[in-house]
mmCIF file with all atom_site columns, C-alpha atoms in Angstrom:
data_model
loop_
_atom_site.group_PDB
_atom_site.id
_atom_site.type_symbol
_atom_site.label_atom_id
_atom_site.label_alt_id
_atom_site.label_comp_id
_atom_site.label_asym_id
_atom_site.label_entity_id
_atom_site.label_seq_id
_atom_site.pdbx_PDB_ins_code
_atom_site.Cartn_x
_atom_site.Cartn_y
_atom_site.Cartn_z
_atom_site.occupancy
_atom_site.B_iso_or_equiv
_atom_site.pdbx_formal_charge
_atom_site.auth_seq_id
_atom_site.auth_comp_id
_atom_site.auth_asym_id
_atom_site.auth_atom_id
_atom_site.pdbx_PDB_model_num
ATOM 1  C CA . UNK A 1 1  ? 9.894   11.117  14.010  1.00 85.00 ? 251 UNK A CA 1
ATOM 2  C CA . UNK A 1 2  ? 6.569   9.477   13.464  1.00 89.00 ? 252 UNK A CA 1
ATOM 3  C CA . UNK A 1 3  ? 4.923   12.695  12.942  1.00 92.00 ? 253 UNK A CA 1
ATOM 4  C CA . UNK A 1 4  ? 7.380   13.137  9.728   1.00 94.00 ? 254 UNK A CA 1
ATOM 5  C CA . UNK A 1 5  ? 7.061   10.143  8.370   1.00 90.00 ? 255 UNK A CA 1
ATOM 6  C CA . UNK A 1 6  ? 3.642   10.559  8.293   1.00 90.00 ? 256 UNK A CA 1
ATOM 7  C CA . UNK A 1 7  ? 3.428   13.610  6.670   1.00 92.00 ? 257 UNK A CA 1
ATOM 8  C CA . UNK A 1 8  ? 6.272   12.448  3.785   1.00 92.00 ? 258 UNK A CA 1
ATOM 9  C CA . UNK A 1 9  ? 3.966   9.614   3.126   1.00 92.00 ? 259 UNK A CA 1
ATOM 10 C CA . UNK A 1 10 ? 0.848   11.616  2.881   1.00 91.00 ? 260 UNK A CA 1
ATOM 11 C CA . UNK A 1 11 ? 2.446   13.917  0.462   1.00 93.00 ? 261 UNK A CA 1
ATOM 12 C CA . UNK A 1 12 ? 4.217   11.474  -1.619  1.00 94.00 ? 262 UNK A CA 1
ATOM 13 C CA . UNK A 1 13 ? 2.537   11.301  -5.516  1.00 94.00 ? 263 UNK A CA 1
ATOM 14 C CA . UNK A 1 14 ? 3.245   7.615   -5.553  1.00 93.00 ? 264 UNK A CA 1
ATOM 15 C CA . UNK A 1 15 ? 0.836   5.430   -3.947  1.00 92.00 ? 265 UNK A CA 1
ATOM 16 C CA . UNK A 1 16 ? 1.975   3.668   -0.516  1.00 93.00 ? 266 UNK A CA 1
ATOM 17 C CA . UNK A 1 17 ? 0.190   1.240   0.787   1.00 91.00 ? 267 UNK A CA 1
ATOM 18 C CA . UNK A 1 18 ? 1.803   -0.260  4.096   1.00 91.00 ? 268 UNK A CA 1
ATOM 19 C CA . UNK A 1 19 ? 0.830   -3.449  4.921   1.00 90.00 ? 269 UNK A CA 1
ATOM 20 C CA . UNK A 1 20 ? 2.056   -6.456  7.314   1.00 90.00 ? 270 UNK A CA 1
ATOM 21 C CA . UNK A 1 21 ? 3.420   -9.503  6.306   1.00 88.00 ? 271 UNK A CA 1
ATOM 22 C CA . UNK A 1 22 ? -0.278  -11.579 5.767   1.00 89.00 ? 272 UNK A CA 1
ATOM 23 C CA . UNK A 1 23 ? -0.788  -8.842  2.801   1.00 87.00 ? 273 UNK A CA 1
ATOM 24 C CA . UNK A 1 24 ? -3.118  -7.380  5.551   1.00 91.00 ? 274 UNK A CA 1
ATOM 25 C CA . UNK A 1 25 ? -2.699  -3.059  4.399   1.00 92.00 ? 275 UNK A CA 1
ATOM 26 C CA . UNK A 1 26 ? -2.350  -1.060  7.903   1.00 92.00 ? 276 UNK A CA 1
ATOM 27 C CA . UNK A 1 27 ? -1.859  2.457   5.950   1.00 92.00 ? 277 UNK A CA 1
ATOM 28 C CA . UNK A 1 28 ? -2.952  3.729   2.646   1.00 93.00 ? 278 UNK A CA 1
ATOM 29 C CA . UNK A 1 29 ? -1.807  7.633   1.873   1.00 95.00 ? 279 UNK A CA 1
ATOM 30 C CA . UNK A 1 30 ? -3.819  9.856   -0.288  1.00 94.00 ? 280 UNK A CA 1
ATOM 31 C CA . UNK A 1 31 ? -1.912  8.559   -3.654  1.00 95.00 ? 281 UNK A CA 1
ATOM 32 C CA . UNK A 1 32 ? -2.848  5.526   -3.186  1.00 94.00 ? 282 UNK A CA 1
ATOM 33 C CA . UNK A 1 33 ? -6.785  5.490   -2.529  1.00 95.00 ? 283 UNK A CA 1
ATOM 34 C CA . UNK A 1 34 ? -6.840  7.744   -5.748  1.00 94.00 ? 284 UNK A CA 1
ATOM 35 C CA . UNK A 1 35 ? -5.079  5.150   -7.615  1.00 92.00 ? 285 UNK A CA 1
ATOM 36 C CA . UNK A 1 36 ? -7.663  2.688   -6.384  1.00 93.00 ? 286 UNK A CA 1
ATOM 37 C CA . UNK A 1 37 ? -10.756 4.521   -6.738  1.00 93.00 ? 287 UNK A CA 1
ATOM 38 C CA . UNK A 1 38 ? -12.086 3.991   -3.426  1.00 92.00 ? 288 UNK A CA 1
ATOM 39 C CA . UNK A 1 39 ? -12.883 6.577   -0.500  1.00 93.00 ? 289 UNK A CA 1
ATOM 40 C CA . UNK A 1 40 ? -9.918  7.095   1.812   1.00 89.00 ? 290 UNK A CA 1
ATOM 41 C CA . UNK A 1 41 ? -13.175 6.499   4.276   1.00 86.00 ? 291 UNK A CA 1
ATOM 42 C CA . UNK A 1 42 ? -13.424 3.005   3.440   1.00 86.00 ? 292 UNK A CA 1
ATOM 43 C CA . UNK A 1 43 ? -11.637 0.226   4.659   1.00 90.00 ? 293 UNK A CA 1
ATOM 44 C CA . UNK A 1 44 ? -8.242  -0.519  3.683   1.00 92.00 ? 294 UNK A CA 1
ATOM 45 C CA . UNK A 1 45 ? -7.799  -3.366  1.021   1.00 90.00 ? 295 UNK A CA 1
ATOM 46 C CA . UNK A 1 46 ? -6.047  -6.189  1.581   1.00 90.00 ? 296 UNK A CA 1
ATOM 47 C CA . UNK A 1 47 ? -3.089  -6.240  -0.965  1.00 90.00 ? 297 UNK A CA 1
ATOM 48 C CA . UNK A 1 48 ? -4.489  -9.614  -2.797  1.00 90.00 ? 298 UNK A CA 1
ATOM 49 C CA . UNK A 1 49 ? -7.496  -7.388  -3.388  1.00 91.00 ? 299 UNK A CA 1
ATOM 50 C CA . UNK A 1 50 ? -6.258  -4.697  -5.171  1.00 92.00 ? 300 UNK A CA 1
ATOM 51 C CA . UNK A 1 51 ? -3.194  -5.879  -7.343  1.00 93.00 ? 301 UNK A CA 1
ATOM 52 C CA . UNK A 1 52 ? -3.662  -6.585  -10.636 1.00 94.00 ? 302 UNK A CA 1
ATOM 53 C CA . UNK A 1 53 ? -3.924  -9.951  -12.083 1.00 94.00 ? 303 UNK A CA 1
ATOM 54 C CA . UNK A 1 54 ? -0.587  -9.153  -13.907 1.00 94.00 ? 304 UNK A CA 1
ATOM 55 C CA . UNK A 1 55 ? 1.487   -8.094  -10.551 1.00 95.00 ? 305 UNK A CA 1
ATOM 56 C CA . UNK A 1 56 ? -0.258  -11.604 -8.542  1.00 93.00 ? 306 UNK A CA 1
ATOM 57 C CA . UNK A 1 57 ? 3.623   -13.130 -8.967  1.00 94.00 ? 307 UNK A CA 1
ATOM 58 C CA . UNK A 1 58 ? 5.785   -10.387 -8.376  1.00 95.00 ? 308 UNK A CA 1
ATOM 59 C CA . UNK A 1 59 ? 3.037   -9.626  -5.181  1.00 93.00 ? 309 UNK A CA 1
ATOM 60 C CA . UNK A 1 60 ? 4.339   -13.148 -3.666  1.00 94.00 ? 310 UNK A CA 1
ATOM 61 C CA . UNK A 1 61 ? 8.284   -12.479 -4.318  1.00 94.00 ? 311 UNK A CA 1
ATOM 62 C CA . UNK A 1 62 ? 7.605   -9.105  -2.754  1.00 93.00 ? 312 UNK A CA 1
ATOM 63 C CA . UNK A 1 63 ? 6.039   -10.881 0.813   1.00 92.00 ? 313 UNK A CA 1
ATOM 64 C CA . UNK A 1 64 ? 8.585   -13.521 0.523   1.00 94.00 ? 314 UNK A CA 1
ATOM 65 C CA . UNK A 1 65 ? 11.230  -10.799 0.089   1.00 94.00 ? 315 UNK A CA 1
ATOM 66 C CA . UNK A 1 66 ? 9.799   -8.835  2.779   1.00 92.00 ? 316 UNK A CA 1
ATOM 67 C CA . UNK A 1 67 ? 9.505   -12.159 5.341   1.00 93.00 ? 317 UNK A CA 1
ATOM 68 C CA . UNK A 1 68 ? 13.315  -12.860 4.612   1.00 95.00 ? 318 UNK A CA 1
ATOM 69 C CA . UNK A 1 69 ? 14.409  -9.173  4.883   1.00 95.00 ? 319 UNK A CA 1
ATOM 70 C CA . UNK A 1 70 ? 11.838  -7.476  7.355   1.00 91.00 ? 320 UNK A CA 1
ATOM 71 C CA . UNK A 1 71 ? 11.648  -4.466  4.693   1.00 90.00 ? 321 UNK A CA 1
ATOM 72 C CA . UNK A 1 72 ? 10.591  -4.635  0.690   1.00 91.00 ? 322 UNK A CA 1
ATOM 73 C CA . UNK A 1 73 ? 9.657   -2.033  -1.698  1.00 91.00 ? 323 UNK A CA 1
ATOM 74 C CA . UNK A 1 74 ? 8.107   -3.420  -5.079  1.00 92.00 ? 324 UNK A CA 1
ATOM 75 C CA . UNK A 1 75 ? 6.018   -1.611  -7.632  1.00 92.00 ? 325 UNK A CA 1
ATOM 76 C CA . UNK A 1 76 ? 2.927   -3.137  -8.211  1.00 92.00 ? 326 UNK A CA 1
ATOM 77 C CA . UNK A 1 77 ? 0.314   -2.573  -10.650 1.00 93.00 ? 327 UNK A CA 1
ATOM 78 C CA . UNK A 1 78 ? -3.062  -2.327  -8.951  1.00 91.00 ? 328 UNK A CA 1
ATOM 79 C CA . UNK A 1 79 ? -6.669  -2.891  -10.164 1.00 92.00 ? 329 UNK A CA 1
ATOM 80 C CA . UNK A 1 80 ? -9.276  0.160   -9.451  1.00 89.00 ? 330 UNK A CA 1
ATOM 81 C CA . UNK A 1 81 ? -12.131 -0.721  -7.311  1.00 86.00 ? 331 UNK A CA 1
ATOM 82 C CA . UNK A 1 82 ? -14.655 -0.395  -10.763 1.00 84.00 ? 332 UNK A CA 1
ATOM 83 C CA . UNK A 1 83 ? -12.352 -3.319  -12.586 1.00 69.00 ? 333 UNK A CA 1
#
């Protein structure tokens, strides 16, 4: 149910950011906004925005994987919001 899947992604200790296919993030669990730095108040990133400079290659074979597919899962390093 939605209501579970919620609450596995909230819990999770790896950061999960869900996001469309335009890099656009729809969901960001707890993990994830620590990883980042940034209030889980604030406004969720936009995937371009937060990866690292090192991950910008493997961030475009993970959308194109994810356009061919309709589901991806990479790990991505991502940049704090102080640098």
């Amino acid at each position: 149910s939605e209501d579970r899947y919620r609450r596995l992604v909230d819990r999770a200790s790896d950061a999960v950011l869900v996001h469309r296919l335009d890099g656009r993030t729809v969901e960001v669990n707890r993990a994830a906004w620590d990883a980042l730095g940034r209030p889980p108040s604030a406004e969720p990133p936009a995937l371009a925005d937060v990866v690292a400079p090192a991950s910008a290659a493997m961030l475009q074979t993970h959308l194109a994987a994810l356009a061919a597919a309709g589901h991806a899962r990479s790990d991505l390093a991502v940049r704090r919001a102080t640098g």
